[in-house]
Every structure is written in structure tokens, then in C-alpha cells.
Amino acid sequence: MTTAEPRAPQSLDERWQPYRKPQPAESNPELVIASAVPEDERVWVPIEENVWFRPLLLSASSGYWMSVLKVRRAGVLSRHRHPQPVHGYVIKGSWRYLEHDWVAREGGYVYEAPGETHTLVVDPDVEEMITLFQVNGTMIYVDPDGNVTGYDDVFTRIDKCRAYYASTGLGAGYVDQLIR
Ligand code: FE
């Protein structure tokens, strides 16, 4: 933080006293990332043509991941089914699902229910979209009739990050700081 922290008045006002006890021993260390949308382009992991993701938190202990997804125009994120909920916040641009008639726009929030199967697209008139997603459990890739063609979970994401960061000079270990 570069701005000055507010100062407590010179008193023993208990509201300004930090918690004095240790954090639970089993609690994971916190994670603070200064720029969720990275300045270093090497942090974007390509996953499909015109589609990248930037991992923020890879929760191996709880089976979900937080990431920022970037899709450039005319990009498609492969059709997939979610067995668990997804939460999204649109940071930039807009996108939609082929299966729905609404458009997610900058500043908007999206909830995807368990059981939902969809195909995320960025239309040719949108230069770029950037969206923060919490993806729980698994993305099950399917054909248009729902036949399974593949999957991603937090562990395949970790593997893909390791392989990509090893190739970009950041190093395979770059991803370790994001795993909890
Ligand atoms: Fe999805």
C-alpha cells in the first residue's frame, strides 16, 4: 500500500487493537496479488486459440481455482459442464454463452449453477474481455450432445501452469506461490 494508513487516535481505543492471538495452525497463509490483471504478459497461460487464463489462487485443498480469463475477439472457450457453481465478475469488455440470450458486460456479476453446460464466446465486435472467475470442482468438456471429451480441475490447471511457466522463463516453480 502506498497511501498512508489511517492512524489510531492516541488512546487505548480497543477497536484499533489487533487480534493478539495466533492464527489457527491449520489455516493456510494468506495470498495477496497486487495486480490481478497482470502487467507481465508471461503470466497469461494460453489454453485455447485467443483464450488465456491467469491463475490467482489454486486451491488444491478445497478443489477450486480463482483466475482471470482473457478472451480476444472471436474467441471461444470450449463447451463444458459444471458440476459445482461458478462465480464471475466482468473486469473488461463483454461476452456471452451460446446457450443463453443475455450478455455479461463490464462491471457485471455472473452466477453459473451446478448442472449448467455452456460455451463462452467473445463476439467479433469486442476487442477483448477480461473476467475474474471462481471455478469450483471440475470443468467437464462435452460435445453438443453432452458426451464427455475431457476435463479440467485444479490439478490439471496446476500442471498446465507449471509446463507453461517453465517455457516462458518464469520457471515451473512460479505457480507454487499460488497453491493453497
Ligand atoms: Fe463455465
mmCIF file of C-alpha atoms and ligand atoms in Angstrom:
data_model
loop_
_atom_site.group_PDB
_atom_site.id
_atom_site.type_symbol
_atom_site.label_atom_id
_atom_site.label_comp_id
_atom_site.label_asym_id
_atom_site.label_seq_id
_atom_site.Cartn_x
_atom_site.Cartn_y
_atom_site.Cartn_z
ATOM 1 C CA MET A 1 0.000 0.000 0.000
ATOM 2 C CA THR A 2 1.412 3.400 -0.891
ATOM 3 C CA THR A 3 -1.289 5.550 0.700
ATOM 4 C CA ALA A 4 -0.927 6.421 4.381
ATOM 5 C CA GLU A 5 -2.804 4.128 6.708
ATOM 6 C CA PRO A 6 -5.318 5.882 8.943
ATOM 7 C CA ARG A 7 -3.774 6.410 12.380
ATOM 8 C CA ALA A 8 -5.437 5.437 15.596
ATOM 9 C CA PRO A 9 -6.042 8.284 17.990
ATOM 10 C CA GLN A 10 -3.583 8.371 20.875
ATOM 11 C CA SER A 11 -5.747 6.309 23.126
ATOM 12 C CA LEU A 12 -6.384 2.750 24.095
ATOM 13 C CA ASP A 13 -9.454 2.556 21.870
ATOM 14 C CA GLU A 14 -9.932 -1.193 21.688
ATOM 15 C CA ARG A 15 -11.309 -1.068 18.148
ATOM 16 C CA TRP A 16 -7.786 -0.296 16.926
ATOM 17 C CA GLN A 17 -6.129 -3.141 18.769
ATOM 18 C CA PRO A 18 -5.044 -6.017 16.508
ATOM 19 C CA TYR A 19 -6.062 -9.548 17.349
ATOM 20 C CA ARG A 20 -3.446 -10.733 19.825
ATOM 21 C CA LYS A 21 -3.702 -14.486 19.478
ATOM 22 C CA PRO A 22 -2.016 -16.701 16.873
ATOM 23 C CA GLN A 23 -3.967 -17.699 13.779
ATOM 24 C CA PRO A 24 -5.073 -21.361 13.728
ATOM 25 C CA ALA A 25 -2.135 -23.641 12.966
ATOM 26 C CA GLU A 26 -4.114 -25.389 10.202
ATOM 27 C CA SER A 27 -5.040 -22.135 8.446
ATOM 28 C CA ASN A 28 -3.254 -21.535 5.146
ATOM 29 C CA PRO A 29 -1.165 -18.401 4.707
ATOM 30 C CA GLU A 30 -2.956 -15.517 3.029
ATOM 31 C CA LEU A 31 -2.232 -14.575 -0.569
ATOM 32 C CA VAL A 32 -2.052 -11.010 -1.846
ATOM 33 C CA ILE A 33 -1.556 -10.273 -5.539
ATOM 34 C CA ALA A 34 -1.004 -6.601 -6.352
ATOM 35 C CA SER A 35 -2.298 -6.739 -9.933
ATOM 36 C CA ALA A 36 -4.910 -9.401 -10.609
ATOM 37 C CA VAL A 37 -4.743 -8.336 -14.257
ATOM 38 C CA PRO A 38 -1.016 -8.811 -14.722
ATOM 39 C CA GLU A 39 1.433 -6.313 -16.163
ATOM 40 C CA ASP A 40 3.821 -9.123 -17.110
ATOM 41 C CA GLU A 41 2.366 -10.764 -20.230
ATOM 42 C CA ARG A 42 4.203 -14.015 -19.466
ATOM 43 C CA VAL A 43 1.775 -14.703 -16.625
ATOM 44 C CA TRP A 44 -1.106 -15.320 -19.066
ATOM 45 C CA VAL A 45 -1.330 -19.064 -19.718
ATOM 46 C CA PRO A 46 -2.731 -19.854 -23.188
ATOM 47 C CA ILE A 47 -5.449 -22.515 -23.080
ATOM 48 C CA GLU A 48 -7.108 -22.243 -26.498
ATOM 49 C CA GLU A 49 -6.867 -20.035 -29.578
ATOM 50 C CA ASN A 50 -7.453 -16.426 -28.397
ATOM 51 C CA VAL A 51 -8.094 -17.639 -24.811
ATOM 52 C CA TRP A 52 -5.723 -17.201 -21.826
ATOM 53 C CA PHE A 53 -6.042 -17.524 -18.073
ATOM 54 C CA ARG A 54 -4.048 -16.011 -15.243
ATOM 55 C CA PRO A 55 -4.131 -18.117 -12.043
ATOM 56 C CA LEU A 56 -4.655 -16.218 -8.796
ATOM 57 C CA LEU A 57 -5.362 -18.983 -6.277
ATOM 58 C CA LEU A 58 -5.103 -22.696 -6.995
ATOM 59 C CA SER A 59 -6.881 -24.370 -4.087
ATOM 60 C CA ALA A 60 -5.651 -27.948 -4.096
ATOM 61 C CA SER A 61 -7.037 -28.411 -0.561
ATOM 62 C CA SER A 62 -10.602 -27.356 -1.472
ATOM 63 C CA GLY A 63 -10.730 -28.253 -5.186
ATOM 64 C CA TYR A 64 -11.348 -24.903 -6.860
ATOM 65 C CA TRP A 65 -9.433 -22.156 -8.573
ATOM 66 C CA MET A 66 -9.638 -18.381 -8.843
ATOM 67 C CA SER A 67 -8.385 -16.979 -12.112
ATOM 68 C CA VAL A 68 -8.705 -14.147 -14.553
ATOM 69 C CA LEU A 69 -9.821 -15.240 -18.007
ATOM 70 C CA LYS A 70 -8.909 -13.220 -21.103
ATOM 71 C CA VAL A 71 -10.541 -13.826 -24.471
ATOM 72 C CA ARG A 72 -9.740 -11.790 -27.560
ATOM 73 C CA ARG A 73 -12.241 -11.243 -30.312
ATOM 74 C CA ALA A 74 -13.879 -14.193 -31.967
ATOM 75 C CA GLY A 75 -12.502 -16.439 -29.203
ATOM 76 C CA VAL A 76 -14.408 -19.489 -27.933
ATOM 77 C CA LEU A 77 -13.959 -21.279 -24.605
ATOM 78 C CA SER A 78 -14.849 -24.920 -25.253
ATOM 79 C CA ARG A 79 -18.338 -26.175 -24.349
ATOM 80 C CA HIS A 80 -18.315 -27.532 -20.810
ATOM 81 C CA ARG A 81 -20.484 -28.668 -17.922
ATOM 82 C CA HIS A 82 -20.090 -27.536 -14.305
ATOM 83 C CA PRO A 83 -20.999 -29.972 -11.503
ATOM 84 C CA GLN A 84 -20.420 -27.162 -8.993
ATOM 85 C CA PRO A 85 -21.142 -23.412 -9.003
ATOM 86 C CA VAL A 86 -19.089 -20.732 -10.730
ATOM 87 C CA HIS A 87 -18.923 -17.031 -9.842
ATOM 88 C CA GLY A 88 -17.712 -14.368 -12.269
ATOM 89 C CA TYR A 89 -17.020 -10.634 -12.256
ATOM 90 C CA VAL A 90 -16.509 -8.888 -15.602
ATOM 91 C CA ILE A 91 -13.495 -6.570 -15.399
ATOM 92 C CA LYS A 92 -13.393 -5.524 -19.065
ATOM 93 C CA GLY A 93 -15.359 -5.981 -22.278
ATOM 94 C CA SER A 94 -18.308 -8.333 -22.702
ATOM 95 C CA TRP A 95 -19.092 -11.963 -23.516
ATOM 96 C CA ARG A 96 -21.993 -14.370 -23.716
ATOM 97 C CA TYR A 97 -22.930 -18.015 -23.786
ATOM 98 C CA LEU A 98 -24.270 -19.638 -26.947
ATOM 99 C CA GLU A 99 -26.885 -21.293 -24.716
ATOM 100 C CA HIS A 100 -28.335 -18.067 -23.206
ATOM 101 C CA ASP A 101 -29.711 -14.786 -24.529
ATOM 102 C CA TRP A 102 -28.040 -12.424 -22.041
ATOM 103 C CA VAL A 103 -24.690 -10.645 -22.359
ATOM 104 C CA ALA A 104 -22.213 -10.282 -19.458
ATOM 105 C CA ARG A 105 -20.856 -6.737 -19.540
ATOM 106 C CA GLU A 106 -18.084 -4.780 -17.830
ATOM 107 C CA GLY A 107 -18.813 -4.411 -14.112
ATOM 108 C CA GLY A 108 -21.328 -7.265 -14.092
ATOM 109 C CA TYR A 109 -21.549 -10.357 -11.895
ATOM 110 C CA VAL A 110 -22.468 -13.828 -13.155
ATOM 111 C CA TYR A 111 -23.530 -16.936 -11.223
ATOM 112 C CA GLU A 112 -23.462 -20.278 -13.016
ATOM 113 C CA ALA A 113 -25.474 -23.025 -11.355
ATOM 114 C CA PRO A 114 -24.364 -26.627 -10.897
ATOM 115 C CA GLY A 115 -25.569 -28.689 -13.861
ATOM 116 C CA GLU A 116 -25.073 -25.855 -16.344
ATOM 117 C CA THR A 117 -23.478 -26.665 -19.722
ATOM 118 C CA HIS A 118 -22.368 -23.744 -21.874
ATOM 119 C CA THR A 119 -19.992 -22.306 -24.465
ATOM 120 C CA LEU A 120 -18.393 -18.920 -23.768
ATOM 121 C CA VAL A 121 -17.844 -16.666 -26.796
ATOM 122 C CA VAL A 122 -16.495 -13.190 -27.429
ATOM 123 C CA ASP A 123 -18.118 -11.683 -30.500
ATOM 124 C CA PRO A 124 -16.113 -10.056 -33.307
ATOM 125 C CA ASP A 125 -17.114 -6.510 -32.258
ATOM 126 C CA VAL A 126 -15.485 -6.932 -28.807
ATOM 127 C CA GLU A 127 -11.721 -6.498 -28.882
ATOM 128 C CA GLU A 128 -11.084 -8.219 -25.553
ATOM 129 C CA MET A 129 -12.844 -9.392 -22.422
ATOM 130 C CA ILE A 130 -11.272 -9.951 -19.022
ATOM 131 C CA THR A 131 -13.287 -11.701 -16.273
ATOM 132 C CA LEU A 132 -12.476 -12.935 -12.780
ATOM 133 C CA PHE A 133 -13.874 -16.441 -12.200
ATOM 134 C CA GLN A 134 -14.131 -18.754 -9.238
ATOM 135 C CA VAL A 135 -14.479 -22.245 -10.719
ATOM 136 C CA ASN A 136 -15.342 -24.988 -8.232
ATOM 137 C CA GLY A 137 -14.638 -28.643 -8.849
ATOM 138 C CA THR A 138 -14.359 -29.545 -12.499
ATOM 139 C CA MET A 139 -14.975 -28.273 -15.995
ATOM 140 C CA ILE A 140 -16.229 -31.276 -17.988
ATOM 141 C CA TYR A 141 -15.732 -30.707 -21.718
ATOM 142 C CA VAL A 142 -18.535 -32.127 -23.849
ATOM 143 C CA ASP A 143 -19.731 -32.365 -27.442
ATOM 144 C CA PRO A 144 -23.062 -30.718 -28.388
ATOM 145 C CA ASP A 145 -24.927 -33.821 -27.158
ATOM 146 C CA GLY A 146 -23.187 -33.850 -23.770
ATOM 147 C CA ASN A 147 -20.783 -36.693 -24.472
ATOM 148 C CA VAL A 148 -17.643 -36.163 -22.407
ATOM 149 C CA THR A 149 -14.481 -35.235 -24.324
ATOM 150 C CA GLY A 150 -12.195 -34.173 -21.461
ATOM 151 C CA TYR A 151 -11.969 -32.233 -18.206
ATOM 152 C CA ASP A 152 -10.040 -29.685 -16.192
ATOM 153 C CA ASP A 153 -9.761 -29.465 -12.423
ATOM 154 C CA VAL A 154 -7.404 -27.549 -10.159
ATOM 155 C CA PHE A 155 -4.759 -30.238 -10.629
ATOM 156 C CA THR A 156 -4.747 -30.146 -14.443
ATOM 157 C CA ARG A 157 -4.640 -26.349 -14.178
ATOM 158 C CA ILE A 158 -1.594 -26.560 -11.910
ATOM 159 C CA ASP A 159 0.098 -28.932 -14.375
ATOM 160 C CA LYS A 160 -0.628 -26.631 -17.330
ATOM 161 C CA CYS A 161 0.702 -23.603 -15.437
ATOM 162 C CA ARG A 162 3.884 -25.463 -14.475
ATOM 163 C CA ALA A 163 4.554 -26.539 -18.047
ATOM 164 C CA TYR A 164 3.846 -23.109 -19.497
ATOM 165 C CA TYR A 165 5.823 -21.108 -16.925
ATOM 166 C CA ALA A 166 8.788 -23.436 -17.411
ATOM 167 C CA SER A 167 8.719 -22.468 -21.093
ATOM 168 C CA THR A 168 8.435 -18.697 -20.555
ATOM 169 C CA GLY A 169 11.373 -18.151 -18.206
ATOM 170 C CA LEU A 170 9.224 -17.555 -15.119
ATOM 171 C CA GLY A 171 10.086 -21.103 -14.078
ATOM 172 C CA ALA A 172 7.909 -24.106 -13.250
ATOM 173 C CA GLY A 173 8.010 -23.097 -9.571
ATOM 174 C CA TYR A 174 6.277 -19.779 -10.248
ATOM 175 C CA VAL A 175 2.943 -21.486 -9.738
ATOM 176 C CA ASP A 176 3.817 -22.833 -6.278
ATOM 177 C CA GLN A 177 3.217 -19.464 -4.577
ATOM 178 C CA LEU A 178 -0.432 -19.632 -5.744
ATOM 179 C CA ILE A 179 -1.256 -23.106 -4.363
ATOM 180 C CA ARG A 180 -3.070 -23.487 -1.039
HETATM 181 FE FE FE B 1 -18.304 -22.143 -17.435
#
